[in-house]
Amino acid sequence: MRLSIIGSGYVGLVSATCFAEMGNIVSCVEKDPAKTKKLQNGTVPFYEPGLAELMTHNFYEGRLIFTTDVKEGVKEAEVIFIAVGTPSDHDGSADLRDIRAAAAEIAPVSPRGAIVAVKSTVPVGTCDIVEKILTGIRHEPVCVVSNPEFLKEGNAIRDFMYPDRVIVGTADERAKQIFFDLFAPYTKRGQSIVFMSRRSSELTKYASNTYLAMRISFINEISMLCEAIGANVEEVRIGVGSDSRIGQHFLFPGVGYGGSCFPKDVRAIIKMGRDQGLDLRLPKSTDDVNKIQRERFTKKIIERFSCDLKGRLIAVAGLAFKPQTDDVREAPAIDIIRAILNAGGAVRAFDPAAMENARAILNFRAMQYSKSLYEACDNADALVVITEWNEFRRPDFDRLKALMKTPIIFDGRNIYNPRILKSKGFEYFGIGVH
Ligand code: NAD
């Protein structure tokens, strides 16, 4: 099939690559010339495990084409996917400027009969807006389908290749057949392609992300209670998650969720409710708990040093919002580091993939970047673990202790065993553990 994808970010490029891998010819239209240049040179502009190999293979086989020219990019497409960003606006709603612009750019140049599919996460009713823009410019009906994406950064290729389900919002029978054929190779293990109305499809994405974020805030709230009451959240979460009705996924206490999806999508569903005169209490509490969790963690660090971090060097392990990505959008590390700097401290950070992206946001005199966890800890007053990269899980603690000025660890992801660390002479602060 000939496909076109507007936007070559995390979702657009992964989707394009995985479609190409099945033999489809995919044109990727990206408005950022620098990004497009990199792609045309066979380079992936961000870190995603396995993507570079798969992308370059399909690129050199001629199944992936990169361009900044919409007309060129969509000229033979049977389906045009929109995968542009939908960041938070000032009132929490999703900013649809890139969606509207993409629709307006596609309209005059797309082939007659091409289906336009919205892959970006968009509020209910956005496909109606896209359809209106397209038909308004073309003066003919255009089929617009909702096809939200559920991949996770860090595991994106696997998630796309083996989705739990594919959601397609359309009532159009031709579109249903085309989407059924397009996704058949990815659903060989019996996963379903679920057809529903466009509005239900758009809402399914927000409801899914809000539910997952809610589980994280739930266990984080339980962790606060554990600290107050003398229970251990690591034991509690195992006990709770062992119930087959509940499960262990997204039930890990920590410094809260971040990234380019959960925070903005929770805010957007709150706004969607507000627009309908509804007060959606669970998403609101989810968002509140998430903010509180970061603040509580930061408070622990600052209070340990009697609320004065002047002259203190804090080593930070992990900047990305989660492991296996270089994405720092709304990453807890950004807020936590800012608070440490505001309290007068200096920070020396290390992340295996996200240093460049972090540097673009945290470019202060008191902020240094190092080449390893050990270098970050050299002469540090404390180590703060924020992202649970595997390489941070079992470091040489004796070496760390010898390097640090004071052996204090704030473990924002509960990756260490407090008993072992205490026996090695560390002062240990975790989340909901004693
Ligand atoms: P991103 O910011 O990484 O990528 C968007 C890309 O679109 C950028 O490269 C931008 O330059 C380009 N773009 C914007 N307007 C354009 C236009 N008119 N023409 C051509 N290119 C244009 O965003 P992302 O993380 O890939 O997310 C895209 C959408 O998918 C969002 O709605 C997001 O919520 C959703 N989503 C993201 C993830 C994820 O893990 N990142 C997962 C599921 C869904």
XYZ file of C-alpha atoms and ligand atoms in Angstrom:
478
model
C 0.000 0.000 0.000
C 1.207 3.600 -0.584
C 1.046 5.568 2.637
C 1.980 9.042 3.763
C 2.679 10.193 7.312
C 2.658 13.846 8.310
C 5.121 14.420 11.188
C 8.298 12.361 11.750
C 8.427 12.440 15.544
C 8.354 9.448 17.899
C 4.966 8.256 16.630
C 5.248 9.245 12.968
C 8.683 7.753 12.370
C 8.034 4.529 14.286
C 4.693 4.028 12.466
C 6.278 4.777 9.084
C 9.135 2.368 9.734
C 6.864 -0.431 10.918
C 4.509 0.052 7.951
C 7.510 -0.010 5.588
C 8.830 -3.162 7.255
C 5.694 -4.978 6.021
C 6.370 -3.907 2.437
C 4.331 -0.704 2.262
C 5.880 2.341 0.562
C 5.740 5.216 3.047
C 6.424 8.899 2.417
C 7.179 10.867 5.564
C 6.420 14.585 5.447
C 8.245 16.550 8.152
C 8.178 20.333 8.364
C 11.481 20.599 10.244
C 14.173 20.775 7.533
C 17.024 19.824 9.920
C 15.178 16.697 11.052
C 14.348 15.799 7.459
C 17.977 16.237 6.406
C 19.082 13.805 9.115
C 16.440 11.304 8.028
C 17.470 11.655 4.379
C 21.011 10.793 5.496
C 19.687 7.631 7.141
C 19.981 8.976 10.710
C 17.248 8.726 13.351
C 16.959 12.129 15.070
C 16.056 10.679 18.504
C 16.802 7.628 20.616
C 14.472 4.664 20.396
C 15.844 1.120 20.796
C 15.888 -0.853 17.523
C 14.548 2.013 15.422
C 17.808 3.009 13.712
C 18.438 -0.494 12.315
C 14.873 -0.962 11.077
C 14.592 2.557 9.710
C 17.869 2.460 7.755
C 17.091 -1.014 6.378
C 13.743 0.145 4.959
C 15.183 3.478 3.847
C 17.913 1.838 1.772
C 15.385 -0.653 0.381
C 13.450 2.362 -0.940
C 10.328 1.853 1.140
C 10.823 4.981 3.270
C 10.973 8.413 1.677
C 11.582 11.635 3.603
C 10.517 15.055 2.409
C 9.460 18.483 3.615
C 7.187 18.880 0.574
C 3.573 17.898 1.333
C 2.560 17.767 -2.314
C 5.393 15.389 -3.113
C 4.787 13.359 0.046
C 1.085 12.658 -0.421
C 0.880 12.424 -4.193
C 0.200 8.671 -4.414
C -1.025 7.952 -0.905
C -4.046 5.731 -0.298
C -3.969 6.623 3.403
C -2.478 9.819 4.853
C -1.749 9.632 8.589
C -1.489 12.771 10.680
C 1.025 12.229 13.493
C 1.887 15.769 14.539
C 2.206 16.949 18.148
C -0.770 17.971 20.307
C 0.899 19.627 23.332
C -0.946 21.199 26.254
C -2.317 24.669 25.763
C -2.319 27.168 28.677
C -5.794 26.009 29.844
C -4.926 22.299 29.716
C -6.654 21.667 26.414
C -4.785 20.045 23.542
C -3.234 22.598 21.228
C -4.584 21.654 17.787
C -2.685 24.207 15.728
C -0.423 21.599 14.088
C -3.411 19.330 13.401
C -5.355 22.128 11.698
C -2.274 23.235 9.749
C -1.564 19.672 8.585
C -5.175 19.250 7.416
C -5.052 22.551 5.535
C -1.749 21.591 3.882
C -2.976 18.144 2.828
C -6.331 19.340 1.486
C -5.328 20.896 -1.837
C -2.791 18.217 -2.784
C -4.075 14.834 -1.573
C -5.200 12.328 -4.234
C -8.941 11.916 -4.721
C -10.259 9.113 -2.492
C -7.280 9.120 -0.117
C -8.301 8.402 3.471
C -6.990 10.790 6.132
C -6.296 9.076 9.457
C -5.616 11.020 12.666
C -2.980 9.147 14.683
C -2.172 12.020 17.020
C -3.948 12.007 20.380
C -6.787 14.469 19.869
C -9.863 15.569 21.859
C -13.243 14.215 20.902
C -14.575 16.050 17.864
C -11.174 16.775 16.298
C -11.756 14.374 13.387
C -14.920 16.374 12.666
C -12.786 19.543 12.538
C -10.238 17.877 10.237
C -13.036 16.657 7.976
C -14.503 20.152 7.837
C -11.161 21.687 6.852
C -10.570 19.060 4.157
C -14.040 19.163 2.625
C -14.147 22.946 2.892
C -10.998 23.310 0.799
C -11.633 20.449 -1.627
C -15.399 20.927 -2.058
C -15.840 17.163 -2.012
C -16.272 14.596 0.793
C -13.100 13.226 2.383
C -13.072 10.152 4.602
C -11.442 10.941 7.957
C -10.641 8.075 10.327
C -9.494 8.114 13.955
C -6.609 5.693 14.585
C -5.011 6.548 17.943
C -1.573 5.189 18.707
C -0.774 3.231 21.864
C 2.971 2.645 21.515
C 5.268 3.352 24.465
C 8.547 5.159 23.972
C 11.398 2.774 24.774
C 9.413 -0.209 23.475
C 7.827 1.460 20.478
C 8.786 -0.989 17.717
C 7.484 -3.996 19.640
C 4.313 -2.169 20.640
C 3.599 -1.241 17.026
C 4.472 -4.652 15.608
C 2.511 -6.561 18.266
C -0.232 -4.221 19.477
C -2.662 -5.395 22.162
C -5.361 -4.049 19.837
C -5.780 -1.581 17.005
C -8.508 1.025 17.420
C -10.131 2.409 14.289
C -12.869 5.003 14.510
C -14.934 5.080 11.362
C -18.360 4.186 10.000
C -17.084 4.041 6.420
C -17.089 0.474 5.033
C -14.292 1.086 2.505
C -12.090 2.578 5.223
C -12.802 -0.421 7.474
C -11.642 -2.830 4.737
C -8.487 -0.793 4.025
C -7.572 -0.597 7.722
C -8.319 -4.265 8.204
C -5.895 -5.139 5.377
C -3.279 -2.622 6.510
C -3.164 -3.920 10.087
C -3.670 -7.631 9.341
C 0.112 -8.354 9.447
C 0.335 -6.849 12.966
C -2.578 -8.778 14.421
C -1.563 -12.327 13.497
C -1.550 -13.387 17.155
C -5.280 -12.840 17.304
C -5.226 -9.270 18.603
C -8.351 -7.499 17.508
C -8.854 -4.574 15.194
C -11.639 -2.810 17.041
C -13.915 -0.679 14.879
C -16.000 1.962 16.612
C -17.312 5.475 16.117
C -14.763 8.248 15.640
C -15.753 9.926 18.893
C -15.415 6.705 20.871
C -12.033 6.063 19.276
C -10.767 9.536 20.166
C -11.945 9.140 23.746
C -10.562 5.583 24.084
C -7.026 6.958 23.841
C -7.570 9.551 26.599
C -9.436 7.094 28.804
C -6.610 4.532 28.469
C -3.840 7.008 29.304
C -5.807 8.504 32.177
C -6.443 5.072 33.649
C -2.746 4.147 33.482
C -1.722 7.498 34.985
C -4.348 6.988 37.694
C -2.775 3.653 38.676
C 0.591 5.380 39.091
C -0.934 8.139 41.219
C -2.893 5.552 43.182
C 0.193 3.587 44.223
C 2.038 6.867 44.880
C -0.721 7.932 47.231
C -0.535 4.536 48.935
C 3.237 5.098 49.260
C 2.554 8.329 51.185
C 0.311 6.406 53.536
C 2.958 3.688 53.893
C 5.536 6.263 54.996
C 3.128 7.715 57.555
C 1.836 4.424 58.891
C 4.969 2.276 58.877
C 4.078 -0.092 56.017
C 6.249 -0.927 53.004
C 4.773 0.014 49.627
C 6.965 -2.515 47.811
C 5.267 -5.299 49.772
C 1.847 -3.708 49.417
C 2.112 -3.282 45.623
C 3.108 -6.941 45.179
C 0.203 -7.990 47.349
C -2.268 -5.759 45.526
C -0.955 -6.478 42.017
C -1.043 -10.257 42.567
C -4.806 -10.073 42.347
C -5.535 -11.147 38.757
C -8.287 -8.506 38.584
C -5.656 -5.828 39.248
C -2.263 -6.943 37.847
C 1.219 -5.493 38.388
C 1.429 -3.074 35.425
C 1.766 0.650 36.139
C 1.704 0.032 39.860
C 5.246 1.134 40.645
C 5.715 3.914 43.192
C 8.165 6.662 42.275
C 8.535 10.358 41.642
C 5.440 10.405 39.438
C 4.743 10.116 35.751
C 6.051 12.470 33.080
C 6.645 12.402 29.351
C 4.863 13.796 26.367
C 1.599 11.895 26.901
C 0.271 11.198 30.417
C 0.530 14.725 31.879
C -0.984 16.481 28.870
C -3.604 13.806 28.212
C -4.830 13.851 31.818
C -5.100 17.649 31.656
C -6.908 17.423 28.311
C -9.532 14.960 29.574
C -10.178 17.249 32.570
C -10.714 20.107 30.116
C -12.950 17.960 27.893
C -15.120 17.256 30.939
C -15.133 20.918 31.997
C -16.289 21.923 28.503
C -19.283 19.626 29.003
C -20.007 21.020 32.476
C -18.560 17.910 34.115
C -16.108 17.873 36.996
C -13.984 14.758 36.318
C -12.663 14.113 39.813
C -10.431 11.084 39.219
C -8.287 12.691 36.489
C -8.018 15.842 38.634
C -6.829 13.888 41.650
C -4.454 11.904 39.437
C -2.861 15.141 38.282
C -2.747 16.597 41.825
C -1.123 13.498 43.339
C 1.431 13.464 40.545
C 2.491 17.040 41.324
C 2.555 16.391 45.076
C 4.715 13.294 44.617
C 7.510 15.274 42.936
C 7.293 18.001 45.565
C 7.407 15.526 48.450
C 10.508 13.866 47.027
C 12.258 17.197 46.517
C 11.302 18.247 50.044
C 12.982 15.117 51.437
C 16.247 16.083 49.718
C 16.149 19.712 50.789
C 15.098 18.982 54.388
C 17.885 16.419 54.775
C 20.298 19.324 54.349
C 18.393 21.577 56.766
C 16.709 23.452 53.899
C 19.998 24.945 52.725
C 21.736 23.400 49.747
C 24.328 26.169 49.379
C 27.720 24.581 48.759
C 26.152 21.137 48.263
C 26.711 19.060 45.138
C 23.875 16.698 44.272
C 24.518 13.892 41.788
C 21.484 13.053 39.657
C 21.095 9.707 37.907
C 18.579 9.859 35.076
C 17.044 12.778 33.190
C 14.694 11.101 30.698
C 11.086 10.708 31.834
C 11.638 6.959 31.754
C 14.399 4.535 30.739
C 15.132 3.627 27.096
C 14.269 7.060 25.748
C 15.950 10.438 25.344
C 12.621 12.242 25.847
C 12.656 14.807 28.673
C 9.240 16.380 28.008
C 7.618 16.980 31.428
C 10.241 14.674 32.965
C 10.220 14.646 36.795
C 14.007 15.245 36.672
C 13.462 18.723 35.250
C 11.299 19.881 38.182
C 13.404 18.127 40.807
C 16.670 19.582 39.486
C 15.159 23.073 39.230
C 14.071 22.837 42.884
C 17.565 21.728 43.976
C 19.130 24.623 42.055
C 16.572 27.060 43.511
C 17.527 25.882 47.003
C 21.116 26.924 46.267
C 22.542 23.492 45.380
C 24.686 22.477 42.425
C 23.794 19.456 40.313
C 25.952 17.021 38.376
C 23.785 14.758 36.233
C 24.205 11.698 34.078
C 21.760 9.994 31.722
C 22.697 7.367 29.116
C 20.565 8.986 26.363
C 18.898 12.239 27.376
C 21.785 14.620 28.183
C 21.536 16.613 24.974
C 17.787 17.168 25.330
C 18.162 18.039 29.019
C 20.951 20.502 28.279
C 18.571 22.441 26.022
C 16.273 22.995 29.033
C 18.638 22.967 32.025
C 21.498 25.141 30.890
C 22.615 26.803 34.132
C 25.992 27.577 35.673
C 25.259 25.337 38.672
C 24.334 22.429 36.417
C 26.994 20.081 35.121
C 26.737 16.976 32.954
C 29.004 13.986 33.395
C 29.986 10.910 31.434
C 28.996 8.252 33.958
C 27.215 7.630 37.215
C 30.578 7.420 38.975
C 31.815 10.713 37.558
C 28.525 12.343 38.649
C 29.017 11.037 42.192
C 32.593 12.231 42.573
C 32.685 14.361 45.757
C 28.862 14.589 45.784
C 26.906 15.236 48.980
C 24.121 12.926 47.813
C 22.964 10.801 44.888
C 19.416 11.252 43.616
C 18.088 8.497 41.329
C 15.258 9.728 39.125
C 15.147 7.394 36.099
C 15.457 3.628 36.538
C 17.892 2.860 33.714
C 19.128 -0.729 34.078
C 22.738 0.393 34.407
C 21.843 2.254 37.635
C 20.289 -0.810 39.259
C 23.394 -2.608 40.473
C 26.337 -0.193 40.593
C 29.504 -0.830 42.575
C 28.245 0.643 45.859
C 31.652 0.463 47.539
C 33.108 2.545 44.720
C 30.226 5.024 44.955
C 30.692 5.335 48.694
C 34.410 5.942 48.298
C 33.744 8.642 45.703
C 30.982 10.514 47.518
C 31.568 13.163 50.142
C 28.631 11.811 52.136
C 26.997 8.453 51.297
C 23.378 9.530 50.994
C 21.010 8.095 48.389
C 17.549 9.371 47.473
C 16.044 6.575 45.430
C 13.142 8.011 43.437
C 12.263 4.655 41.850
C 12.848 2.186 44.678
C 15.482 0.330 42.663
C 17.718 -0.379 45.658
C 17.299 -2.598 48.663
C 17.311 -0.279 51.708
C 18.627 -3.043 53.984
C 21.679 -3.720 51.777
C 22.450 -0.034 51.327
C 22.184 0.650 55.050
C 24.477 -2.311 55.781
C 27.021 -0.746 53.406
C 26.890 2.491 55.358
C 24.569 4.539 53.138
C 21.841 6.777 54.439
C 18.874 5.735 52.307
C 15.604 7.473 51.375
C 13.155 5.629 49.132
C 9.468 6.037 48.297
C 7.084 4.529 50.840
C 9.739 2.265 52.336
C 11.514 2.415 55.662
P 6.720 14.826 18.246
O 6.664 16.214 18.736
O 7.884 13.970 18.583
O 6.589 14.808 16.647
C 5.704 15.594 15.905
C 6.410 15.968 14.598
O 5.476 16.549 13.709
C 7.528 16.989 14.788
O 8.719 16.488 14.214
C 7.015 18.228 14.034
O 8.055 18.987 13.444
C 6.124 17.579 12.987
N 5.089 18.460 12.405
C 4.259 19.305 13.056
N 3.427 19.907 12.177
C 3.731 19.428 10.943
C 3.247 19.656 9.624
N 2.228 20.499 9.403
N 3.815 18.986 8.609
C 4.824 18.132 8.813
N 5.346 17.871 10.052
C 4.809 18.498 11.085
O 5.375 14.158 18.723
P 5.121 12.602 19.075
O 5.679 12.274 20.397
O 5.481 11.778 17.902
O 3.527 12.638 19.245
C 2.673 12.840 18.139
C 1.252 12.581 18.597
O 1.101 11.213 18.973
C 0.799 13.394 19.807
O -0.558 13.703 19.671
C 1.007 12.444 20.965
O 0.148 12.705 22.039
C 0.638 11.117 20.312
N 1.275 9.951 20.932
C 2.566 10.013 21.342
C 3.167 8.891 21.891
C 4.596 8.938 22.372
O 4.989 8.027 23.086
N 5.376 9.940 22.022
C 2.439 7.701 22.015
C 1.141 7.658 21.564
C 0.563 8.801 21.011
